[in-house]
Coordinates of C-alpha atoms in Angstrom, one line a residue:
Chain X
M3 CA -42.3 -24.3 4.1
A4 CA -44.6 -25.7 1.4
T5 CA -48.0 -24.4 1.0
S6 CA -50.9 -25.7 -1.2
I7 CA -53.0 -23.7 -3.7
T8 CA -56.0 -25.9 -3.0
R9 CA -56.4 -24.2 0.5
T10 CA -57.3 -20.9 -1.3
F11 CA -60.0 -22.6 -3.3
G12 CA -61.4 -24.1 0.0
S13 CA -61.7 -20.7 1.7
L14 CA -63.3 -19.3 -1.4
R15 CA -66.1 -22.0 -1.4
I16 CA -66.8 -21.3 2.4
V17 CA -67.0 -17.5 1.9
A18 CA -69.3 -18.0 -1.1
R19 CA -71.8 -20.1 1.0
R20 CA -71.8 -17.6 3.8
S21 CA -72.5 -14.8 1.6
L22 CA -75.4 -16.5 0.0
K23 CA -76.9 -17.2 3.5
N24 CA -76.6 -13.7 4.9
A25 CA -77.5 -11.6 2.0
E26 CA -81.0 -10.0 1.9
V27 CA -82.4 -11.1 -1.3
A28 CA -85.9 -11.3 -2.7
L29 CA -87.0 -14.9 -2.3
N30 CA -88.5 -15.2 -5.8
V31 CA -85.4 -13.9 -7.5
R32 CA -82.5 -16.4 -8.0
H33 CA -79.1 -14.9 -8.6
P34 CA -76.4 -17.3 -9.7
G35 CA -73.4 -17.6 -7.4
P36 CA -70.3 -15.5 -8.0
L37 CA -67.7 -17.2 -10.1
F38 CA -64.7 -15.5 -9.0
L39 CA -64.7 -13.8 -5.6
P40 CA -61.7 -11.6 -4.6
V41 CA -60.4 -13.5 -1.6
R42 CA -57.3 -12.8 0.4
T43 CA -55.0 -15.7 0.1
K44 CA -52.7 -16.7 3.0
K45 CA -50.0 -14.2 3.2
R46 CA -46.6 -15.4 1.9
Y47 CA -44.1 -14.5 4.4
F48 CA -41.2 -15.3 2.2
I49 CA -40.9 -14.4 -1.5
P50 CA -37.7 -15.5 -3.1
P51 CA -36.0 -12.5 -4.6
A52 CA -35.1 -13.6 -8.1
V53 CA -38.4 -14.9 -9.3
G54 CA -40.0 -12.8 -12.0
L55 CA -37.0 -10.8 -12.7
K56 CA -35.6 -13.4 -15.3
G57 CA -36.5 -11.6 -18.5
K58 CA -35.7 -7.9 -17.2
K59 CA -32.9 -6.2 -19.1
E60 CA -31.4 -3.0 -17.7
E61 CA -32.9 0.1 -19.4
N62 CA -30.7 2.8 -20.5
P63 CA -31.9 6.0 -18.7
E64 CA -29.7 8.0 -21.2
A65 CA -31.3 6.7 -24.2
K66 CA -34.7 7.3 -22.8
A67 CA -33.9 10.9 -21.9
R68 CA -32.5 11.5 -25.4
A69 CA -35.6 10.0 -26.9
A70 CA -37.8 12.2 -24.7
G71 CA -36.0 15.2 -26.0
I72 CA -34.1 16.4 -22.9
V73 CA -30.6 17.6 -23.8
F74 CA -27.9 17.6 -21.2
R75 CA -25.1 20.1 -21.5
Q76 CA -21.6 18.6 -21.8
Q77 CA -20.0 18.1 -18.5
Y78 CA -16.5 19.6 -18.2
L79 CA -14.4 17.8 -15.5
E80 CA -11.8 20.4 -15.0
R81 CA -9.4 20.5 -12.1
P82 CA -6.8 23.2 -12.4
I83 CA -3.3 22.0 -11.8
N84 CA -0.4 24.1 -10.4
I85 CA 2.9 22.5 -11.0
A86 CA 5.4 23.6 -8.4
C87 CA 8.3 21.5 -9.3
S88 CA 10.1 20.7 -12.6
A89 CA 9.9 17.2 -14.3
G90 CA 13.7 16.3 -13.9
V91 CA 17.2 17.4 -13.4
F92 CA 18.0 19.6 -16.3
D93 CA 21.5 19.1 -17.7
P94 CA 22.7 16.9 -14.8
Y95 CA 26.1 17.3 -13.3
I96 CA 28.6 14.6 -14.2
P97 CA 30.8 14.2 -11.3
P98 CA 34.5 13.4 -12.1
E99 CA 35.9 9.9 -11.7
G100 CA 38.3 10.4 -8.8
D101 CA 36.0 12.7 -6.8
A102 CA 35.7 10.4 -3.9
R103 CA 39.3 9.5 -3.7
L104 CA 41.1 13.0 -3.9
S105 CA 40.7 14.7 -0.6
T106 CA 40.3 18.5 -0.6
L107 CA 43.3 18.9 1.7
S108 CA 45.8 17.7 -0.9
K109 CA 47.2 20.2 -3.4
E110 CA 45.6 18.4 -6.4
G111 CA 42.3 18.2 -4.7
L112 CA 42.3 21.8 -4.0
R113 CA 43.3 22.8 -7.5
Q114 CA 40.6 20.5 -8.9
R115 CA 37.9 22.1 -6.7
T116 CA 38.7 25.7 -7.5
E117 CA 38.8 25.0 -11.2
Q118 CA 35.6 23.2 -11.4
I119 CA 33.2 25.8 -10.3
R120 CA 35.0 28.6 -12.2
Q121 CA 35.1 26.6 -15.5
S122 CA 31.5 26.0 -15.9
A123 CA 30.3 29.3 -17.4
A124 CA 26.8 28.0 -17.6
S125 CA 26.8 27.5 -13.8
Q126 CA 28.0 31.0 -13.2
L127 CA 25.3 32.3 -15.5
A128 CA 22.7 30.4 -13.6
I129 CA 24.0 31.6 -10.2
R130 CA 23.7 35.1 -11.5
K131 CA 20.2 34.6 -12.6
I132 CA 19.3 33.0 -9.2
K133 CA 20.7 36.2 -7.5
D134 CA 18.4 38.3 -9.7
Y135 CA 15.4 36.6 -7.9
D136 CA 17.0 36.0 -4.6
S137 CA 19.4 38.7 -3.5
Q138 CA 20.5 36.7 -0.5
F139 CA 21.7 33.7 -2.4
S140 CA 25.4 32.9 -2.1
T141 CA 27.2 29.7 -2.9
K142 CA 29.0 29.7 0.4
T143 CA 26.0 29.8 2.6
F144 CA 23.7 27.8 0.4
A145 CA 25.6 24.6 0.8
E146 CA 25.1 24.6 4.6
Q147 CA 21.4 25.4 3.9
A148 CA 21.2 22.5 1.5
Q149 CA 22.6 20.1 4.1
E150 CA 20.1 21.3 6.6
I151 CA 17.2 20.6 4.2
F152 CA 18.6 17.3 3.5
I153 CA 18.8 16.2 7.1
E154 CA 15.2 17.6 7.8
A155 CA 13.9 15.7 4.8
H156 CA 15.4 12.4 5.9
N157 CA 14.3 12.8 9.6
A158 CA 10.8 13.5 8.3
L159 CA 11.1 10.3 6.2
T160 CA 11.5 8.2 9.4
H161 CA 8.3 9.5 10.7
V162 CA 6.0 9.6 7.7
H163 CA 3.7 6.6 7.7
S164 CA 1.1 6.8 4.9
S165 CA -0.7 10.0 6.2
L166 CA 1.5 12.5 4.3
F167 CA -0.3 15.7 5.2
L168 CA 0.4 15.1 8.9
C169 CA 4.1 15.4 8.1
P170 CA 5.2 18.9 9.1
N171 CA 8.0 19.0 6.6
Y172 CA 6.2 17.9 3.5
C173 CA 7.3 21.1 1.9
Q174 CA 10.9 20.1 2.3
C175 CA 10.9 17.9 -0.5
C176 CA 9.3 18.3 -3.9
A177 CA 6.5 16.0 -4.7
T178 CA 8.3 13.6 -7.0
V179 CA 11.1 12.9 -4.5
L180 CA 8.6 12.5 -1.7
Q181 CA 6.8 9.8 -3.6
E182 CA 10.1 8.1 -4.5
M183 CA 11.5 8.2 -0.9
T184 CA 8.2 6.9 0.7
R185 CA 7.5 4.2 -1.9
G186 CA 7.2 1.0 -0.2
N187 CA 7.6 2.4 3.2
R188 CA 4.2 2.0 4.7
Y189 CA 4.8 -1.4 6.4
K190 CA 8.3 -0.8 7.1
T191 CA 10.1 1.0 9.9
I192 CA 13.1 3.3 8.8
R193 CA 15.8 4.6 11.2
W194 CA 18.1 7.1 9.8
R195 CA 20.8 9.1 11.6
F196 CA 23.1 11.8 10.4
V197 CA 26.3 11.2 12.3
E198 CA 28.5 14.0 11.0
S199 CA 29.8 15.7 7.9
L200 CA 33.3 14.6 6.8
E201 CA 33.7 17.6 4.4
P202 CA 31.9 20.9 4.2
P203 CA 29.3 20.7 1.5
R204 CA 30.0 22.5 -1.7
V205 CA 27.9 23.8 -4.5
V206 CA 29.3 22.2 -7.7
H207 CA 26.7 23.0 -10.5
A208 CA 23.6 25.2 -11.1
R209 CA 21.1 25.6 -13.9
C210 CA 18.1 27.7 -14.5
P211 CA 16.0 25.9 -16.9
D212 CA 12.5 27.3 -17.8
M213 CA 9.5 24.8 -18.1
V214 CA 6.7 25.0 -20.5
T215 CA 6.6 28.8 -21.0
K216 CA 9.6 31.0 -21.5
G217 CA 9.5 33.0 -18.2
N218 CA 8.8 30.1 -15.8
L219 CA 12.1 29.8 -14.3
Y220 CA 13.3 27.0 -12.0
G221 CA 16.8 27.0 -10.3
Q222 CA 18.4 23.8 -9.9
V223 CA 21.7 23.7 -7.7
T224 CA 23.8 20.6 -7.3
V225 CA 25.5 20.4 -3.9
R226 CA 28.3 17.7 -3.2
M227 CA 28.1 16.3 0.3
H228 CA 30.5 13.8 2.0
S229 CA 29.0 12.6 5.4
K230 CA 28.6 9.8 7.7
Q231 CA 25.2 8.4 8.0
T232 CA 23.4 5.3 9.6
V233 CA 20.4 3.7 8.0
A234 CA 18.4 0.7 9.2
I235 CA 15.3 -0.6 7.5
Y236 CA 13.1 -3.1 9.4
D237 CA 10.4 -5.0 7.8
R238 CA 6.7 -5.5 9.1
F239 CA 7.8 -7.8 11.8
G240 CA 10.6 -5.8 13.2
R241 CA 13.3 -7.8 11.5
L242 CA 16.4 -6.0 10.1
M243 CA 16.3 -5.9 6.3
L244 CA 19.1 -3.5 5.4
G245 CA 21.9 -1.6 7.1
S246 CA 22.8 -1.4 10.7
E247 CA 22.1 1.2 13.4
E248 CA 25.5 1.1 15.0
Q249 CA 27.7 1.0 12.0
P250 CA 27.8 4.4 10.2
K251 CA 28.9 4.6 6.5
D252 CA 30.7 7.3 4.6
V253 CA 28.4 8.7 1.9
L254 CA 29.4 10.9 -1.0
E255 CA 26.2 12.4 -2.4
Y256 CA 25.3 15.0 -5.1
L257 CA 22.0 16.5 -4.1
V258 CA 19.9 18.5 -6.5
I259 CA 18.1 21.4 -4.7
E260 CA 15.4 23.2 -6.6
R261 CA 13.4 26.4 -6.4
H262 CA 10.6 27.9 -8.4
L263 CA 12.3 31.3 -8.8
V264 CA 9.4 33.3 -10.2
N265 CA 7.2 32.4 -7.2
P266 CA 8.1 34.6 -4.3
Y267 CA 6.8 32.1 -1.9
S268 CA 8.8 29.2 -3.1
R269 CA 11.4 27.5 -1.1
W270 CA 14.6 25.6 -1.8
R271 CA 13.4 21.9 -1.9
L272 CA 15.2 18.6 -2.4
H273 CA 14.6 17.6 -5.9
G274 CA 16.8 14.5 -6.4
K275 CA 20.1 12.9 -6.2
I276 CA 22.7 12.1 -8.9
V277 CA 24.3 8.7 -8.6
P278 CA 27.4 8.7 -10.7
S279 CA 28.5 5.8 -12.9
W280 CA 31.6 5.0 -10.9
A281 CA 29.6 4.8 -7.5
P282 CA 30.5 1.6 -5.6
P283 CA 27.7 -1.0 -5.4
K284 CA 25.5 -0.7 -2.4
D285 CA 25.4 -3.4 0.4
P286 CA 23.3 -6.3 -0.2
I287 CA 20.0 -6.8 1.7
I288 CA 19.8 -9.3 4.5
K289 CA 18.0 -11.8 2.5
T290 CA 18.5 -14.3 -0.4
V291 CA 16.6 -13.3 -3.5
A292 CA 15.8 -15.6 -6.4
I293 CA 17.0 -14.0 -9.6
P294 CA 14.8 -15.2 -12.6
G295 CA 16.9 -17.6 -14.8
P296 CA 16.9 -18.1 -18.5
D297 CA 13.8 -19.2 -20.4
L298 CA 14.4 -22.8 -21.1
K299 CA 12.7 -25.2 -23.6
P300 CA 11.4 -28.5 -22.0
W301 CA 14.3 -30.4 -23.3
E302 CA 16.9 -28.0 -22.1
E303 CA 18.8 -28.2 -18.8
F304 CA 19.9 -25.2 -16.7
D305 CA 23.7 -25.1 -16.6
A306 CA 24.3 -23.4 -13.3
F307 CA 28.1 -23.6 -13.7
N308 CA 28.5 -21.5 -16.9
Y309 CA 25.5 -19.2 -16.3
E310 CA 26.5 -15.6 -15.8
I311 CA 24.3 -13.6 -13.4
P312 CA 23.3 -10.3 -15.2
K313 CA 24.8 -7.2 -13.6
P314 CA 23.3 -3.8 -13.9
A315 CA 25.2 -1.4 -16.3
A316 CA 27.4 1.3 -14.7
V317 CA 25.4 4.3 -15.8
Q318 CA 24.9 7.5 -14.1
W319 CA 21.2 8.0 -13.2
N320 CA 19.2 10.4 -11.3
K321 CA 17.4 9.1 -8.2
W322 CA 14.1 10.8 -8.9
E323 CA 13.3 9.1 -12.0
N324 CA 14.3 5.6 -11.3
E325 CA 11.3 3.4 -10.8
S326 CA 12.9 0.7 -8.7
L327 CA 14.7 2.7 -6.1
S328 CA 16.4 -0.2 -4.5
S329 CA 15.8 -3.9 -4.1
T330 CA 14.3 -3.5 -0.7
L331 CA 11.6 -1.1 -1.4
C332 CA 9.8 -3.5 -3.9
I333 CA 6.3 -2.5 -3.0
I334 CA 4.8 0.1 -5.3
F335 CA 2.8 2.3 -3.0
L336 CA 1.2 5.3 -4.6
I337 CA 0.7 8.4 -2.4
F338 CA -1.7 11.1 -3.7
L339 CA -0.4 14.7 -3.5
W340 CA -2.0 16.5 -0.7
D341 CA -2.3 20.0 -2.2
V342 CA -4.4 21.1 -5.1
L343 CA -2.1 22.2 -7.8
R344 CA -2.8 25.1 -10.2
L345 CA -1.2 25.9 -13.6
P346 CA 0.8 29.0 -13.5
C347 CA -0.6 31.9 -15.5
K348 CA 1.3 35.0 -16.5
D349 CA -0.5 37.2 -13.9
N350 CA 0.8 35.1 -11.1
L351 CA 4.4 35.4 -11.8
L352 CA 6.7 38.3 -10.6
H353 CA 9.4 39.7 -12.4
P354 CA 12.5 40.5 -10.2
K355 CA 11.9 44.3 -10.4
D356 CA 8.4 43.9 -8.9
K357 CA 9.9 42.1 -5.9
H358 CA 9.2 45.0 -3.6
L359 CA 5.4 44.3 -4.0
C360 CA 5.6 41.0 -2.5
K361 CA 6.1 40.0 1.2
T362 CA 9.7 39.5 2.2
H363 CA 10.7 36.0 3.3
Chain W
M15 CA 12.9 22.7 12.7
A16 CA 15.1 25.3 10.9
A17 CA 12.8 27.3 8.7
T18 CA 15.0 29.1 6.3
M19 CA 12.4 30.7 4.3
S20 CA 8.6 30.7 5.0
G21 CA 5.7 32.5 3.6
R22 CA 3.2 33.3 6.3
G23 CA 0.6 30.9 5.0
V24 CA 3.2 28.1 4.8
A25 CA 4.2 28.8 8.4
F26 CA 0.6 28.6 9.6
I27 CA 0.2 25.3 7.9
R28 CA 3.5 24.1 9.3
S29 CA 2.5 25.0 12.8
I30 CA -0.7 23.1 12.6
G31 CA 1.3 20.2 11.2
G32 CA 3.8 20.5 14.0
S33 CA 1.3 20.6 16.7
L34 CA -0.6 17.6 15.2
H35 CA 2.7 15.7 14.9
L36 CA 3.5 16.2 18.6
R37 CA 0.1 15.1 19.6
L38 CA 0.5 11.9 17.5
Q39 CA 3.9 11.3 18.9
V40 CA 2.3 11.6 22.4
L41 CA 0.0 8.8 21.6
G42 CA 3.0 6.6 21.8
G43 CA 4.0 5.4 18.4
A44 CA 0.7 6.3 17.1
S45 CA 2.0 7.1 13.6
Q46 CA 1.8 3.5 12.8
Q47 CA -1.9 3.1 13.7
L48 CA -2.8 6.2 11.6
S49 CA -2.6 3.9 8.5
C50 CA -6.3 3.3 8.9
L51 CA -7.1 6.9 8.0
H52 CA -8.3 7.4 4.5
T53 CA -7.0 4.2 2.9
S54 CA -8.4 3.3 -0.4
V55 CA -9.0 -0.4 0.5
S56 CA -11.2 0.4 3.5
L57 CA -14.4 -0.4 1.8
N58 CA -13.3 -3.8 0.4
E59 CA -11.1 -5.1 3.1
K60 CA -12.5 -7.4 5.8
H61 CA -11.1 -8.2 9.3
W62 CA -8.9 -11.1 8.1
E63 CA -6.9 -9.1 5.5
K64 CA -6.5 -6.2 7.9
N65 CA -4.2 -8.5 10.0
N66 CA -1.6 -8.1 7.2
R67 CA -1.4 -4.4 7.9
K68 CA -0.1 -4.8 11.4
V69 CA 3.4 -3.4 11.9
Y70 CA 5.5 -4.6 14.8
P71 CA 8.3 -2.3 16.3
P72 CA 11.9 -3.1 15.4
Q73 CA 13.3 -6.1 17.3
L74 CA 16.4 -5.7 19.5
P75 CA 19.4 -7.8 18.3
D76 CA 19.2 -10.2 21.1
E77 CA 15.6 -11.1 20.7
P78 CA 14.7 -14.3 18.9
R79 CA 13.7 -13.6 15.2
R80 CA 10.0 -13.1 14.9
P81 CA 8.4 -15.5 12.3
A82 CA 6.6 -13.7 9.5
E83 CA 2.9 -14.3 9.3
V84 CA 0.8 -14.0 6.2
Y85 CA -3.0 -13.9 6.1
H86 CA -5.0 -14.6 3.0
S87 CA -8.6 -15.5 2.2
R88 CA -10.9 -16.0 -0.7
R89 CA -14.6 -14.9 -0.5
Q90 CA -17.7 -16.2 -2.0
I91 CA -16.3 -19.6 -3.4
K92 CA -19.2 -21.6 -5.0
Y93 CA -18.8 -24.6 -2.6
S94 CA -20.3 -25.7 0.6
K95 CA -18.6 -24.7 3.9
D96 CA -19.1 -28.1 5.4
K97 CA -17.4 -29.8 2.5
M98 CA -14.7 -27.2 2.5
W99 CA -14.1 -27.9 6.2
Y100 CA -12.9 -31.3 5.5
L101 CA -10.1 -30.0 3.2
A102 CA -9.2 -27.2 5.5
K103 CA -8.9 -29.7 8.4
M104 CA -6.6 -31.9 6.3
I105 CA -4.1 -29.3 5.5
R106 CA -3.9 -27.8 9.1
G107 CA -0.3 -27.9 10.4
M108 CA 1.2 -29.3 7.1
S109 CA 4.1 -27.4 5.4
I110 CA 3.0 -25.4 2.4
D111 CA 4.6 -27.6 -0.1
E112 CA 3.0 -30.8 1.3
A113 CA -0.4 -28.9 1.4
I114 CA -0.1 -27.8 -2.1
A115 CA 0.8 -31.4 -3.3
Q116 CA -2.0 -33.0 -1.4
L117 CA -4.6 -30.6 -2.7
E118 CA -3.3 -31.0 -6.3
F119 CA -4.3 -34.7 -6.3
N120 CA -7.5 -34.3 -4.4
D121 CA -10.6 -34.9 -6.3
K122 CA -12.9 -32.3 -4.6
K123 CA -13.8 -29.1 -6.2
G124 CA -12.7 -27.0 -3.2
A125 CA -9.3 -28.4 -3.4
K126 CA -8.6 -26.6 -6.8
V127 CA -9.7 -23.3 -5.2
M128 CA -7.7 -23.9 -2.1
R129 CA -4.6 -24.7 -3.9
E130 CA -4.9 -21.3 -5.8
V131 CA -5.4 -19.6 -2.6
L132 CA -2.2 -21.1 -1.1
L133 CA -0.1 -20.3 -4.1
E134 CA -1.3 -16.7 -3.9
A135 CA -0.5 -16.5 -0.3
Q136 CA 3.0 -18.0 -0.8
E137 CA 3.8 -15.4 -3.6
M138 CA 2.5 -12.5 -1.4
A139 CA 4.6 -13.6 1.4
V140 CA 7.8 -13.7 -0.7
K141 CA 7.0 -10.3 -2.6
N142 CA 5.4 -8.2 0.1
H143 CA 6.2 -9.6 3.6
N144 CA 9.9 -10.2 3.4
V145 CA 9.7 -14.0 3.5
E146 CA 13.1 -15.3 2.5
Y147 CA 12.4 -18.9 1.4
K148 CA 9.0 -19.7 -0.1
S149 CA 9.1 -23.2 1.2
N150 CA 9.7 -22.3 4.7
L151 CA 6.1 -21.7 5.4
Y152 CA 3.6 -23.8 7.1
V153 CA -0.2 -23.6 7.4
A154 CA -0.9 -22.3 11.0
E155 CA -4.7 -21.8 10.6
S156 CA -7.0 -22.8 7.9
F157 CA -10.8 -22.7 8.1
S158 CA -13.8 -22.1 6.1
G159 CA -16.8 -19.8 6.7
K160 CA -20.3 -19.1 5.4
G161 CA -20.6 -16.7 2.6
K162 CA -23.6 -14.9 1.4
Y163 CA -26.2 -17.3 0.0
L164 CA -28.5 -16.7 -2.9
K165 CA -32.1 -18.0 -2.6
R166 CA -34.0 -19.8 -5.3
I167 CA -37.2 -21.7 -5.4
R168 CA -37.2 -25.4 -5.6
Y169 CA -40.5 -26.7 -7.1
H170 CA -42.1 -29.6 -5.4
G171 CA -45.3 -31.6 -6.4
R172 CA -48.7 -30.4 -5.7
G173 CA -47.8 -26.7 -6.0
M174 CA -45.5 -26.9 -3.0
F175 CA -42.3 -25.2 -3.1
G176 CA -39.2 -24.9 -1.0
I177 CA -36.4 -22.4 -0.8
M178 CA -33.2 -23.5 -2.2
D179 CA -30.0 -22.0 -0.9
K180 CA -27.1 -21.6 -3.4
V181 CA -24.3 -21.9 -1.0
Y182 CA -21.1 -19.9 -1.0
C183 CA -18.2 -20.2 1.4
H184 CA -15.2 -18.1 2.4
Y185 CA -11.8 -19.7 3.0
F186 CA -9.2 -18.3 5.3
V187 CA -5.6 -19.3 5.7
K188 CA -2.7 -18.1 7.8
L189 CA 0.9 -19.1 6.8
V190 CA 3.7 -18.8 9.3
E191 CA 7.4 -18.8 8.4
G192 CA 9.4 -21.7 9.7
L193 CA 9.1 -25.5 10.3
P194 CA 5.6 -26.9 11.0
P195 CA 5.3 -27.6 14.7
K196 CA 5.5 -31.4 15.6
P197 CA 2.2 -32.6 17.0
E198 CA 2.7 -33.9 20.4
E199 CA 2.7 -37.8 20.6
R200 CA 0.8 -39.0 23.6
T201 CA 1.0 -42.7 24.3
G202 CA -1.4 -44.7 26.2
F203 CA 1.0 -44.9 29.2
D204 CA 1.2 -41.0 29.2
Q205 CA -2.6 -40.9 29.4
A206 CA -2.8 -43.4 32.1
K207 CA 0.0 -41.6 34.2
E208 CA -2.2 -38.4 33.8
Y209 CA -5.3 -40.1 34.9
V210 CA -3.6 -41.7 37.9
Q211 CA -2.2 -38.2 38.8
G212 CA -5.6 -36.6 38.5
L213 CA -6.8 -39.2 41.1
K214 CA -3.9 -38.5 43.4
N215 CA -4.7 -34.7 43.2
R216 CA -8.1 -35.1 44.7
T217 CA -8.6 -33.5 48.0
I218 CA -11.3 -32.5 50.3
I219 CA -11.7 -28.7 50.6
H220 CA -12.5 -26.8 53.7
S221 CA -11.6 -29.7 55.9
L222 CA -9.5 -30.1 58.9

């Protein structure tokens, strides 16, 4: 809609004439007509937004306040953190080479088993330290407990779907492992089943590292488990990505279970897994994946015949710290921790002799 | 749930969690729909992108394989939606390689933007949505929509002015895995047959 400025002048002239006619003036006095009368122009129903704002630069309110003399106190953005799990597997257990092949029932196997746990003096020391804080701890019953924790944690994994705090077993796993286990799971369906245990689980290793301060003890126990499990991962559209629901697989695993010993309300939680260097390669995913080839110059040709596909090195690694857990879970999905963490101060920690002061669990 | 060791506070929280969990399971696989709770992208995401978050239940082995669908869009492209429509209409039903090739050699400004969007969508499909072969995709839906316009003054003579719209558009595309569907070829003879059939189907209702 286009309007004209001349219209405003016209109305001005009419108003000026009218005022001259109706005003009560002395006839002999002649007043000159007004030059500029305040007249209402036609109302603009639309004013484009950016007009007139061209030269405006954003003023700095901070600079203005400082100039005026107002001083703001420094803002401390503090959020106390309570670390309830240690940062890794301390002194990891190195499983012997032929562990999977020798069965416990043969003579050699039995001998190996009995020797192993006796030999490691450090493990015995650690177990003794754990017994200081937890009198009911025993290697025989603990292995069963560890297996139960493992099963519960993985069952919860099948149900967890982005909202972590609704998972009733969040406290079964430590924060780090939970993130690792659920990375990339948001748009996938996981079905996991524990069929049976082929060998009774055994405690093979124990360590009691202290983190940060000297008295802050964590107990890490490694449990060897040989079991049959089925796992099937389906993608967003319900198509099978990995594994199968009917075919169970024999799995030999070394679980690391951890507990914050000085905290009387702590529980034994899954902390990680140890994958030995001699572990057999995993089954491939049901998909062809393109491996990035070598960087070629424009004149070079790709020699598919002689090109060797790079294979990962056979090194032992701990499952909690590896960034790319498996080729299927390639989506990096960050879950924020649900609880507010607080740094432990000396007052909060209990010495074993003061255990009677705390509630029994 | 075997609770081996539990402090009182922890058991309380677990009971809440447990009851909540039961309630959720009662809602019939509702654990998947809860992904809409407290997600970080809730402010920036619009309806078209939310289609990417839909999770289907696992398929039974005898069902035909469900083709993967990827939704992608770009917002506030500095181009007219009517001009964009011509390009969107052109690539409808083409395989993705063909579409990318055609847009590469098209002289319009929107073609460059559209090509980028298609390449992004293809990469997303391979990385995030478990699409096996990046060429095995076709453009199922492609259309443009009006974006938020900026208004400026266009000065005319004699003190007149007009409001000038700085046009923006959105572009939406849906890629589906598989071969592009063949458009049905209807010959003149088929059309004639249908016409005659329509005439034969005429009847008088409510008659004796």
